[in-house]
PDB file of N, CA, C and O in Angstrom:
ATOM      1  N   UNK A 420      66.086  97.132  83.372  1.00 53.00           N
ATOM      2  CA  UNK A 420      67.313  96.375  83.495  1.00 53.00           C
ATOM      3  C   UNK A 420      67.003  94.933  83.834  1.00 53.00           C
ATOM      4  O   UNK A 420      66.354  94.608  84.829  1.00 53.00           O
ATOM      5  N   UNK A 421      67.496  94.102  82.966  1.00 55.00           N
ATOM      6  CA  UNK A 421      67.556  92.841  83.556  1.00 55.00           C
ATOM      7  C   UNK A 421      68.592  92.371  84.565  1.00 55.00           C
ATOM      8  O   UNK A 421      69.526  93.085  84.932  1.00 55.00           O
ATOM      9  N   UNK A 422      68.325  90.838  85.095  1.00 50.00           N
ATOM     10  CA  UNK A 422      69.223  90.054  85.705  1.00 50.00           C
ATOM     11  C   UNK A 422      70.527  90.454  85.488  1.00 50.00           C
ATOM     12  O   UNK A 422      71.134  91.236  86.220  1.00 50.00           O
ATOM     13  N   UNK A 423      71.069  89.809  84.264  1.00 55.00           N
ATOM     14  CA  UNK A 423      72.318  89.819  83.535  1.00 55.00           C
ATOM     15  C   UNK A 423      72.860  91.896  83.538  1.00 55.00           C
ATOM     16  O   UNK A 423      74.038  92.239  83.642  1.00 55.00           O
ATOM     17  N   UNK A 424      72.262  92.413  83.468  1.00 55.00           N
ATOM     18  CA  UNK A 424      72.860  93.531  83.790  1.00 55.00           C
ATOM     19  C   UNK A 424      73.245  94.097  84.910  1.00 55.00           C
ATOM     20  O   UNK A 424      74.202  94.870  84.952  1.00 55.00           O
ATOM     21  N   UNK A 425      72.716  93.850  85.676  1.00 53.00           N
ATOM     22  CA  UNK A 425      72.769  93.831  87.186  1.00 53.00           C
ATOM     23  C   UNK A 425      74.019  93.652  87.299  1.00 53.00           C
ATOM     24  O   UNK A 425      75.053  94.321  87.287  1.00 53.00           O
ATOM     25  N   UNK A 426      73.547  92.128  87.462  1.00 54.00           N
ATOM     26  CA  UNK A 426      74.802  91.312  87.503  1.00 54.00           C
ATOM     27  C   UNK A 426      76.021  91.697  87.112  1.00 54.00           C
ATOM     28  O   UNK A 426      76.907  91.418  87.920  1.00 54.00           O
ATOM     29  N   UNK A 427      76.428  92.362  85.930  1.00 56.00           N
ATOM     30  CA  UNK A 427      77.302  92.596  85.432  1.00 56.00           C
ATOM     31  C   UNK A 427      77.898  94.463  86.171  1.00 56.00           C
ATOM     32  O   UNK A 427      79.028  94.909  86.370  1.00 56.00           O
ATOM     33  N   UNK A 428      76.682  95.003  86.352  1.00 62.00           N
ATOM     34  CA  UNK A 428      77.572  96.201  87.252  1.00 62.00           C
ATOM     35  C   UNK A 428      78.263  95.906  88.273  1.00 62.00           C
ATOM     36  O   UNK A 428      79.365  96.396  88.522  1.00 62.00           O
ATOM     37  N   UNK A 429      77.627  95.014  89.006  1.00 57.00           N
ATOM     38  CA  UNK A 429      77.841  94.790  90.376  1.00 57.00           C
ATOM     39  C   UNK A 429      79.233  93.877  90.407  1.00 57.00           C
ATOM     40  O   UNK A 429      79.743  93.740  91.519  1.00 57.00           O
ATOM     41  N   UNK A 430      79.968  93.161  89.132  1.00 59.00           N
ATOM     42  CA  UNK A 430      80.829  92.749  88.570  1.00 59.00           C
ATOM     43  C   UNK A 430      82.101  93.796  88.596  1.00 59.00           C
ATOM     44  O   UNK A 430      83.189  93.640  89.150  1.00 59.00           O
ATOM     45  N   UNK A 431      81.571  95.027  87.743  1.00 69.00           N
ATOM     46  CA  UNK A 431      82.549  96.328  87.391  1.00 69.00           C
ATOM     47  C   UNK A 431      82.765  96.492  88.838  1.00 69.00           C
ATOM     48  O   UNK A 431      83.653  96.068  89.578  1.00 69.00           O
ATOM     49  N   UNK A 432      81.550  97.336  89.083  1.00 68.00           N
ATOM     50  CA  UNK A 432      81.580  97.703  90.508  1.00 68.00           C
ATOM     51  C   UNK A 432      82.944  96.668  91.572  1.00 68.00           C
ATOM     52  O   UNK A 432      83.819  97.340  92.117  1.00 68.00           O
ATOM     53  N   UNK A 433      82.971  95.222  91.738  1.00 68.00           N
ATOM     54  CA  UNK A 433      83.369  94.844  92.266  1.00 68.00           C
ATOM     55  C   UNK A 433      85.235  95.208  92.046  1.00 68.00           C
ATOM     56  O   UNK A 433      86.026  95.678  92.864  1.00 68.00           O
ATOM     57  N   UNK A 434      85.453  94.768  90.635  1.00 70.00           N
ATOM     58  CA  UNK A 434      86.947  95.135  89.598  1.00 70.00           C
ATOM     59  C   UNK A 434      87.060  95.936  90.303  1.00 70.00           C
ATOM     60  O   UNK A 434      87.764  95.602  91.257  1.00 70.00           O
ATOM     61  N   UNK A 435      86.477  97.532  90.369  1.00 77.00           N
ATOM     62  CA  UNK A 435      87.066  98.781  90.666  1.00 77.00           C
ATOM     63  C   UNK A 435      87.147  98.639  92.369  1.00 77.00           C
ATOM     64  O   UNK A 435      88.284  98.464  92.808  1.00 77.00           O
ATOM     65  N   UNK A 436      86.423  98.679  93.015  1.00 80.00           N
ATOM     66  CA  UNK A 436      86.475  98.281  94.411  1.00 80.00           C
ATOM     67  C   UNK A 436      88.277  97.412  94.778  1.00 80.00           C
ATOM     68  O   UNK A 436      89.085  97.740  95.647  1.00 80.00           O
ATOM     69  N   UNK A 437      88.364  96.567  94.007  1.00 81.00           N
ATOM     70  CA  UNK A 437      89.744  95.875  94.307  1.00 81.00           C
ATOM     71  C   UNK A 437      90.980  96.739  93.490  1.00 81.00           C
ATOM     72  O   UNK A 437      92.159  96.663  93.838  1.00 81.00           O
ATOM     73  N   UNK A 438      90.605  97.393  92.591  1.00 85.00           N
ATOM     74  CA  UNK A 438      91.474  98.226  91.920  1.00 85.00           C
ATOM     75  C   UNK A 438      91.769  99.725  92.955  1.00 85.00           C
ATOM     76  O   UNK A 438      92.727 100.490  93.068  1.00 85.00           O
ATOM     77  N   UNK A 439      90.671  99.657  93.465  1.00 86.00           N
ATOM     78  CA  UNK A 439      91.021 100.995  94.392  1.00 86.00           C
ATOM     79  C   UNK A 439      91.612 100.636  95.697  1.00 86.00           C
ATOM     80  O   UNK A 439      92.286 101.414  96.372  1.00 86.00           O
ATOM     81  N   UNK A 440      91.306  99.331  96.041  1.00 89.00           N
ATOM     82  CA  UNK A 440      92.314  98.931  96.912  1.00 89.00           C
ATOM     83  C   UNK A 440      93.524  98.687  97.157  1.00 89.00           C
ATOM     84  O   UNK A 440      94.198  98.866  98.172  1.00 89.00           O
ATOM     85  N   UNK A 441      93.782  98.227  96.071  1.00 88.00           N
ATOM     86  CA  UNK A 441      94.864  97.646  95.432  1.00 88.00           C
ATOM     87  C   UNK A 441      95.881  99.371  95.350  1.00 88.00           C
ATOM     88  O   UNK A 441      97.086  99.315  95.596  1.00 88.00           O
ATOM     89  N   UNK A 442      95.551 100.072  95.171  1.00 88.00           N
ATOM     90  CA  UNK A 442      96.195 101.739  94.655  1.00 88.00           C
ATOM     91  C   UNK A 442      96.275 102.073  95.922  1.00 88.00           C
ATOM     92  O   UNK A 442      97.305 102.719  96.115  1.00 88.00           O
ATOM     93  N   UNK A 443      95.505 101.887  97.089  1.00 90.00           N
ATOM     94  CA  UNK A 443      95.239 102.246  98.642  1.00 90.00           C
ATOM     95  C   UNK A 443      96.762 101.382  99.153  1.00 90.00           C
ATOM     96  O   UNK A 443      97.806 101.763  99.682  1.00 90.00           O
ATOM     97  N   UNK A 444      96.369 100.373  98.796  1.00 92.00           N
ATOM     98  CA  UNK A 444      97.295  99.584  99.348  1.00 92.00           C
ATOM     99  C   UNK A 444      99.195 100.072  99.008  1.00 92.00           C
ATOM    100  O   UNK A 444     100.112 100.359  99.777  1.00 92.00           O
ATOM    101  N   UNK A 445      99.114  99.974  97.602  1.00 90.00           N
ATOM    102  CA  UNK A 445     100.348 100.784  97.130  1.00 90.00           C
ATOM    103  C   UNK A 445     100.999 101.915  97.807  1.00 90.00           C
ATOM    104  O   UNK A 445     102.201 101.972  98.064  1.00 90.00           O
ATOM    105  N   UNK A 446     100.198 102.729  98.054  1.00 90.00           N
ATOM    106  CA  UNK A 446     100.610 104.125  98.302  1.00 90.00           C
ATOM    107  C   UNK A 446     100.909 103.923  99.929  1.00 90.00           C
ATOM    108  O   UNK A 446     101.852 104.630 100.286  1.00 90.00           O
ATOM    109  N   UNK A 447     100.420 103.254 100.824  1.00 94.00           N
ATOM    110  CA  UNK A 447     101.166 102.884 102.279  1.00 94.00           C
ATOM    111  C   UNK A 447     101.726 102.351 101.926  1.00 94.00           C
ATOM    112  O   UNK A 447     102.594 103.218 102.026  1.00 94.00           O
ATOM    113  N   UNK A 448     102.457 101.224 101.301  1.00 95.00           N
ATOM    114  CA  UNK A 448     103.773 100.383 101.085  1.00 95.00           C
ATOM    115  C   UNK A 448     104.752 101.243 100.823  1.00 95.00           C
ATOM    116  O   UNK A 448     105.867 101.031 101.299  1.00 95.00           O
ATOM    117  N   UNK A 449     104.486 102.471  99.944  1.00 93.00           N
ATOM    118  CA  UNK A 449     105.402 103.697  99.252  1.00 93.00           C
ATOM    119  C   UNK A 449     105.519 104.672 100.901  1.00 93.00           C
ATOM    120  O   UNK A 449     106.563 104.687 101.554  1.00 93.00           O
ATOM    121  N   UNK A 450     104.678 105.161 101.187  1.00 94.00           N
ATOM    122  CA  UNK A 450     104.956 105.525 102.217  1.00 94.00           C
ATOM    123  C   UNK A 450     105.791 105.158 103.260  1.00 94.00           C
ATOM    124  O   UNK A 450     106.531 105.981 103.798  1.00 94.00           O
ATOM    125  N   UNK A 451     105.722 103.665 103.686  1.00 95.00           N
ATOM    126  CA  UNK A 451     105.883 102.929 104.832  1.00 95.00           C
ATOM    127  C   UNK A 451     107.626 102.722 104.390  1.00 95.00           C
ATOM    128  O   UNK A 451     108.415 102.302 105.236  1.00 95.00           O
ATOM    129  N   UNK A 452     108.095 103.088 102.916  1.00 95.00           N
ATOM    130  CA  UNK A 452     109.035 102.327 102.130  1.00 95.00           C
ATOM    131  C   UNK A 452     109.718 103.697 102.836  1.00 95.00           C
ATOM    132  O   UNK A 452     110.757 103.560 103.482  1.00 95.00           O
ATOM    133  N   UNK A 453     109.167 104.869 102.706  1.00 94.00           N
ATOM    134  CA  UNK A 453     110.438 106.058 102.253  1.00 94.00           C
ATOM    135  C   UNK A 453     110.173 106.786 103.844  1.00 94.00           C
ATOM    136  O   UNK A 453     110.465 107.951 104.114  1.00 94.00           O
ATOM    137  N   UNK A 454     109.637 105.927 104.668  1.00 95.00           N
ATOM    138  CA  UNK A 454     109.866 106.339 106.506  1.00 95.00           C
ATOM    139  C   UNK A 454     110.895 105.416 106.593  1.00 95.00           C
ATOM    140  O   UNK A 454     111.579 105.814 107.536  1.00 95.00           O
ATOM    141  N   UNK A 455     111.399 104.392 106.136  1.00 96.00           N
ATOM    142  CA  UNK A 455     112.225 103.371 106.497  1.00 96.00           C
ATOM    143  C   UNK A 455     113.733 103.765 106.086  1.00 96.00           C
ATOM    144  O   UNK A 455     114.730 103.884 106.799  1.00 96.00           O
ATOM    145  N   UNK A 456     113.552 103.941 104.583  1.00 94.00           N
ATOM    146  CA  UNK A 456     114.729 104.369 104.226  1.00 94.00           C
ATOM    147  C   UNK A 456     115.059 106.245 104.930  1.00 94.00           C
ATOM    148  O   UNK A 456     116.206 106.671 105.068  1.00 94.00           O
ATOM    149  N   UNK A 457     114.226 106.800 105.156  1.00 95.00           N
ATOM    150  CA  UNK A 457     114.618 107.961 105.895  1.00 95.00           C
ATOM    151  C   UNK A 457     115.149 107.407 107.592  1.00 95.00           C
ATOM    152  O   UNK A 457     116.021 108.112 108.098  1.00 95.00           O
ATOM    153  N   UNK A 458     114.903 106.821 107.999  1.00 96.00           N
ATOM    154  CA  UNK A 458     115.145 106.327 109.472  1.00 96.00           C
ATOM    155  C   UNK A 458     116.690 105.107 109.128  1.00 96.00           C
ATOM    156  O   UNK A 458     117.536 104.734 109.941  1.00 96.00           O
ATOM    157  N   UNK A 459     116.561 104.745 107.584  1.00 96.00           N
ATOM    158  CA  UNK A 459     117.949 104.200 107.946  1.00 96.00           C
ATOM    159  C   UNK A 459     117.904 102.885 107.934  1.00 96.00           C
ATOM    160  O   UNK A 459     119.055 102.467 108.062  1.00 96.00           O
ATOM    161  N   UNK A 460     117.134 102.016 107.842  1.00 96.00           N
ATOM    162  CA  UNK A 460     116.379 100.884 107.888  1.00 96.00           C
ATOM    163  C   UNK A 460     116.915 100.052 106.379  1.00 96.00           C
ATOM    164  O   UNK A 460     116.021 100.109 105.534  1.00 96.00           O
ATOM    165  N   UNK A 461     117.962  99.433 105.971  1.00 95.00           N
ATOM    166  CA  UNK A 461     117.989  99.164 105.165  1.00 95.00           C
ATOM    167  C   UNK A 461     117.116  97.570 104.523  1.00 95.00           C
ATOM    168  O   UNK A 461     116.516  97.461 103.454  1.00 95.00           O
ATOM    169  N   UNK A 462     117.312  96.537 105.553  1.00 97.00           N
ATOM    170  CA  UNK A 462     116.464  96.003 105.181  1.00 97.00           C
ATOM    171  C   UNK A 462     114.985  95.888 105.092  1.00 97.00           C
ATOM    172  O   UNK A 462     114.538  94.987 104.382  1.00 97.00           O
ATOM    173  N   UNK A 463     114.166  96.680 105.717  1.00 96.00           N
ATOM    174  CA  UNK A 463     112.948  97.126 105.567  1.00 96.00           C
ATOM    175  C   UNK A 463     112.349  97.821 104.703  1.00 96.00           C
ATOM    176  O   UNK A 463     111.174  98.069 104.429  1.00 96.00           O
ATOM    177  N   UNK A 464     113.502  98.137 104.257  1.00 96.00           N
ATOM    178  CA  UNK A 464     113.123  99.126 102.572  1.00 96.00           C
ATOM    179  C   UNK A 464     113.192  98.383 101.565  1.00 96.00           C
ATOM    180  O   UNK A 464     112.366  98.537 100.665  1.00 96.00           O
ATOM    181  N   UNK A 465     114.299  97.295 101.460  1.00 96.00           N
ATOM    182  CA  UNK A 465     114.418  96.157 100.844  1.00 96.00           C
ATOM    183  C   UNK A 465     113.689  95.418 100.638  1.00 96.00           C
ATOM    184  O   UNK A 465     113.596  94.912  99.519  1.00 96.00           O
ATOM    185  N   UNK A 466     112.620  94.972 102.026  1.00 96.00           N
ATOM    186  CA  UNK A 466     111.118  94.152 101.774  1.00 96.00           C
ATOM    187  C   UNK A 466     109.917  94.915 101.491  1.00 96.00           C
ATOM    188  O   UNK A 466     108.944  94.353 100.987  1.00 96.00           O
ATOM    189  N   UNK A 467     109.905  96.454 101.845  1.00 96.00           N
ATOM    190  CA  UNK A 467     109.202  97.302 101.224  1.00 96.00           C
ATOM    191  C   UNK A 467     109.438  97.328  99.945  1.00 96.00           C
ATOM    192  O   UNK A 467     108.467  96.806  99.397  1.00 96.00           O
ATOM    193  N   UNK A 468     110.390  97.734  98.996  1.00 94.00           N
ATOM    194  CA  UNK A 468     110.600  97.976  97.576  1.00 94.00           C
ATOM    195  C   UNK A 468     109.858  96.454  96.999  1.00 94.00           C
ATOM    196  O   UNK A 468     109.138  96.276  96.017  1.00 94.00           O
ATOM    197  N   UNK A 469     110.395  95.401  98.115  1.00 95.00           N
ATOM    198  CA  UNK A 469     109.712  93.926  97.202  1.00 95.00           C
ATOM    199  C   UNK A 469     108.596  93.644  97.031  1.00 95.00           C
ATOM    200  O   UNK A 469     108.191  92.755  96.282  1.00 95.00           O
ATOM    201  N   UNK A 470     107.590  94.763  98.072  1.00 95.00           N
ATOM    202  CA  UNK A 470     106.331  94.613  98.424  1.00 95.00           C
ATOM    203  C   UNK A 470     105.601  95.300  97.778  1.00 95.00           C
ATOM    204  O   UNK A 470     104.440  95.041  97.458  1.00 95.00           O
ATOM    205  N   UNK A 471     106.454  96.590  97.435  1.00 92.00           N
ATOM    206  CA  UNK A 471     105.696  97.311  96.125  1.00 92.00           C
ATOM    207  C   UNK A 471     106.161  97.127  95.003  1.00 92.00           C
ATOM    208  O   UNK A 471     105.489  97.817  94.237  1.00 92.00           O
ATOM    209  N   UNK A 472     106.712  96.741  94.611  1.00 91.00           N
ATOM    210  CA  UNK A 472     107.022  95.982  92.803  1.00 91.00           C
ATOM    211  C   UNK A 472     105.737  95.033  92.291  1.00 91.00           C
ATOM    212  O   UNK A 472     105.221  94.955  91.176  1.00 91.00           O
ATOM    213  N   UNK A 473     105.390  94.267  93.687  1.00 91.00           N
ATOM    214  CA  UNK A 473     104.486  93.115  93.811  1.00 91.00           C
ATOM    215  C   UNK A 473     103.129  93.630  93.290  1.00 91.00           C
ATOM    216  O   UNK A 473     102.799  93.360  92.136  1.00 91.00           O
ATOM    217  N   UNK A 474     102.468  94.233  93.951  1.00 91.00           N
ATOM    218  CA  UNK A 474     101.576  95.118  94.104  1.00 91.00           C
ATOM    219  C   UNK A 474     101.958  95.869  92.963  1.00 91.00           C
ATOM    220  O   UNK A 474     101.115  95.444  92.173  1.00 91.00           O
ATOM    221  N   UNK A 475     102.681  96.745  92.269  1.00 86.00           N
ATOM    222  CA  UNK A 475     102.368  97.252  91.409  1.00 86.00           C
ATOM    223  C   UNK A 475     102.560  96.602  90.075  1.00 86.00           C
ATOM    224  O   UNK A 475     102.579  97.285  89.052  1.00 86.00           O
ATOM    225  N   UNK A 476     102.726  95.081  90.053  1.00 88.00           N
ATOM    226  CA  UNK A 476     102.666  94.234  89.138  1.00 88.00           C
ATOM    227  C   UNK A 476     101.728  93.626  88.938  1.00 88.00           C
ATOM    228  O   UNK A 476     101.614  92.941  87.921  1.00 88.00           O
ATOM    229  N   UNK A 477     100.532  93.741  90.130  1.00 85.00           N
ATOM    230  CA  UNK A 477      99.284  93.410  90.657  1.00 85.00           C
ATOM    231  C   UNK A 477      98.210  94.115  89.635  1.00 85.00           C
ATOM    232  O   UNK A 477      97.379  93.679  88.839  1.00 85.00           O
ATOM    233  N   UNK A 478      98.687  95.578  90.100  1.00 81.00           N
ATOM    234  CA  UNK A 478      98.009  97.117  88.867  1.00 81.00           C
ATOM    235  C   UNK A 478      97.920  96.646  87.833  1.00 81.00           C
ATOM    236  O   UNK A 478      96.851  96.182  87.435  1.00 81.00           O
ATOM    237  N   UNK A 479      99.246  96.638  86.973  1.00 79.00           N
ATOM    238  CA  UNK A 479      99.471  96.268  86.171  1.00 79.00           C
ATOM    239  C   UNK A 479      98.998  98.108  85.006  1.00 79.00           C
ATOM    240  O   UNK A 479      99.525  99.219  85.032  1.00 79.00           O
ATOM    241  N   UNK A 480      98.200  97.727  84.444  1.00 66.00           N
ATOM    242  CA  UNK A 480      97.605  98.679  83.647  1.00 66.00           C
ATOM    243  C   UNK A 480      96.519 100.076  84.632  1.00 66.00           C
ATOM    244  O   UNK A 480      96.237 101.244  84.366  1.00 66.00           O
ATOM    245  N   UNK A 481      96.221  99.228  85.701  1.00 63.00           N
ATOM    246  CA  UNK A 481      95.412 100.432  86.562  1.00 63.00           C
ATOM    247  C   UNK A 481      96.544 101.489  87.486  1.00 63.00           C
ATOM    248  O   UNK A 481      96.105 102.358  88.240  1.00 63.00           O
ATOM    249  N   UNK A 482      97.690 101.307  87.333  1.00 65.00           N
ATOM    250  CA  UNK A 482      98.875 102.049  87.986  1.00 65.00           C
ATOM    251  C   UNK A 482      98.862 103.508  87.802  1.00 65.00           C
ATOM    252  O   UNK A 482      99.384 104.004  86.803  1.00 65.00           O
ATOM    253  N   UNK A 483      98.285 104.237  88.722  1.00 65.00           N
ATOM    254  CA  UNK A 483      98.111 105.764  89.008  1.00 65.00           C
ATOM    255  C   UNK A 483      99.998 106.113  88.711  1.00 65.00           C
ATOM    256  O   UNK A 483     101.090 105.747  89.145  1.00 65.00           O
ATOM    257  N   UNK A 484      99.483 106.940  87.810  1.00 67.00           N
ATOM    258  CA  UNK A 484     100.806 108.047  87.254  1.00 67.00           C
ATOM    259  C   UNK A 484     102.112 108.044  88.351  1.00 67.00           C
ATOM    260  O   UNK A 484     103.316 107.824  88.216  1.00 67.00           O
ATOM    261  N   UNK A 485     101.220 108.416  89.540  1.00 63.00           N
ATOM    262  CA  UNK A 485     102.937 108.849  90.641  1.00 63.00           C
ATOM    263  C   UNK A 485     103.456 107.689  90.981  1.00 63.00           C
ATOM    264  O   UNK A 485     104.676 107.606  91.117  1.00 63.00           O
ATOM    265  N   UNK A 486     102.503 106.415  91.210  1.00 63.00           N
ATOM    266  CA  UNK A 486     102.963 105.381  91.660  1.00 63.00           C
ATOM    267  C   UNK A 486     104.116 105.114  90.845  1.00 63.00           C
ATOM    268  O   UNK A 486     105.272 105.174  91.264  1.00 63.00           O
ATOM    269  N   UNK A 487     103.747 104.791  89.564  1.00 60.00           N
ATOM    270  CA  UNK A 487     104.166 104.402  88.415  1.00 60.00           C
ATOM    271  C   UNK A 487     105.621 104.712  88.592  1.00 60.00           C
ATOM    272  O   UNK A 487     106.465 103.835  88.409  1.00 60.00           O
ATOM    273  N   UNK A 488     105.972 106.063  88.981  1.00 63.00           N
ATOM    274  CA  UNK A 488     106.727 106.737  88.687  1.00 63.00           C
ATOM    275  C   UNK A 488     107.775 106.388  89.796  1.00 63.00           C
ATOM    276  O   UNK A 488     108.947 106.761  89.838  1.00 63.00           O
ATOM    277  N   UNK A 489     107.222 105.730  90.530  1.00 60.00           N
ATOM    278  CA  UNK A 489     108.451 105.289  92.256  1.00 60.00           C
ATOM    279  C   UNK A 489     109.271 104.408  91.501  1.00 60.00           C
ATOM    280  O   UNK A 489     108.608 103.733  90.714  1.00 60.00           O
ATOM    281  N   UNK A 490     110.465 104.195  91.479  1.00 56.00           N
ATOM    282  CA  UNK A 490     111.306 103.300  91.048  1.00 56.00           C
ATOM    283  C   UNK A 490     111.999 102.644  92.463  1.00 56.00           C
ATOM    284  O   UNK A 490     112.162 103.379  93.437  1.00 56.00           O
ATOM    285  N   UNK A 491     112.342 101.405  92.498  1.00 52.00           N
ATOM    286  CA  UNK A 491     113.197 100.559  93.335  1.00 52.00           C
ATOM    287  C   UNK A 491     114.209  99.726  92.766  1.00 52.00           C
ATOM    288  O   UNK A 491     114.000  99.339  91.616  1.00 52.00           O
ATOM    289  N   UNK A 492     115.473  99.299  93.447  1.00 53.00           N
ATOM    290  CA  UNK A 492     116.080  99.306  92.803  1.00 53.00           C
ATOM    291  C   UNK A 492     116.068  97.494  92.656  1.00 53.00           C
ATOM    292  O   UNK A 492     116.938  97.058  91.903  1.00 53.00           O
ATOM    293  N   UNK A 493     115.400  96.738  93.138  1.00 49.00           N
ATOM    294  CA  UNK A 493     114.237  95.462  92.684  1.00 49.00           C
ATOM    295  C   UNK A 493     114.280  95.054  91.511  1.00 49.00           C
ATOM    296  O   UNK A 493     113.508  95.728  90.830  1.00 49.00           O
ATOM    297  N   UNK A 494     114.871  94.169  90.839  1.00 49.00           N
ATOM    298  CA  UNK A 494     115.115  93.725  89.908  1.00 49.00           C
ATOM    299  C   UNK A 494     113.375  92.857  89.544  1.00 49.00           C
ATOM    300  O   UNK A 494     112.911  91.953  90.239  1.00 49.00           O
ATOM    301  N   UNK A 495     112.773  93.397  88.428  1.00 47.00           N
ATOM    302  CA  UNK A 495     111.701  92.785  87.975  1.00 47.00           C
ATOM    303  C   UNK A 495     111.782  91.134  88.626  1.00 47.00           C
ATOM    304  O   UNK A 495     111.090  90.633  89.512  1.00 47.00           O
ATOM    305  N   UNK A 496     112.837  90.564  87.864  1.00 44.00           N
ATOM    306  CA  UNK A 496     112.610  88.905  88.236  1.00 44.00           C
ATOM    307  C   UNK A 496     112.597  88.405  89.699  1.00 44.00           C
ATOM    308  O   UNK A 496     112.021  87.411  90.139  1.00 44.00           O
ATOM    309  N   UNK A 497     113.361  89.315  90.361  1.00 46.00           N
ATOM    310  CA  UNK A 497     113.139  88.487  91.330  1.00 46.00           C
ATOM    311  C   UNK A 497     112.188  88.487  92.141  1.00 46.00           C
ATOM    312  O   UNK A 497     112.060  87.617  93.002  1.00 46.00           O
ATOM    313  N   UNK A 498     111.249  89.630  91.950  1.00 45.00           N
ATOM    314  CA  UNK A 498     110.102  89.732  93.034  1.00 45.00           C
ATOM    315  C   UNK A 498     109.107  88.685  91.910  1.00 45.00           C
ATOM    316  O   UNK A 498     108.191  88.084  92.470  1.00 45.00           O
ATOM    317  N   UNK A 499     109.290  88.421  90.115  1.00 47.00           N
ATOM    318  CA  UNK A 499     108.793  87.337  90.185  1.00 47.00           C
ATOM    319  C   UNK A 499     108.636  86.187  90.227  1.00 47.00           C
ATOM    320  O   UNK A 499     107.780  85.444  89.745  1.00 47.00           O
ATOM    321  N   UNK A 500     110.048  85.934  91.210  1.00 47.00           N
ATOM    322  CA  UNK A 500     109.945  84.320  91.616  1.00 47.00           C
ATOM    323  C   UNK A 500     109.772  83.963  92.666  1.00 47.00           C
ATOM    324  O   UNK A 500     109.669  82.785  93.006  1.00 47.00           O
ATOM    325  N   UNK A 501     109.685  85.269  93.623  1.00 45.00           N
ATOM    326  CA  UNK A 501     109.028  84.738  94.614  1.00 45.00           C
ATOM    327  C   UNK A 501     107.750  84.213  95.132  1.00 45.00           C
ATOM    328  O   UNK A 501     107.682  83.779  96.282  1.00 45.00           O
TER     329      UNK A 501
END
């Protein structure tokens, strides 16, 4: 193996490392979202839902199936103008 290959796993390697974070990260926002709205919390679910739209606009194409599947009721645009 040369330099340049190396280099380049340790590249992938890095992508997936933030991609698995990034999915880590999701799934407590989803969590943290549906303790809030169970407790009643309406605006906290409100900045939760904004927090995971974000993040899963982040994914983009790496978006694990269940995530995928959480809907909020977050209108695409506005979490992207913030």
């Amino acid at each position: 193996m040369d330099v340049t290959s190396i280099a380049k796993i340790n590249a992938d390697q890095g992508a997936q490392d933030g991609l698995n974070e990034l999915i880590a990260l999701a799934r407590m926002i989803a969590y943290a979202r549906q303790v809030a709205q169970d407790v009643k919390l309406p605006f906290a679910t409100n900045c939760l839902d904004l927090a995971l739209e974000a993040v899963k606009q982040e994914l983009g194409e790496g978006l694990p199936r269940e995530l995928a599947e959480l809907r909020s009721p977050v209108p695409q645009a506005s979490v992207r103008s913030h």
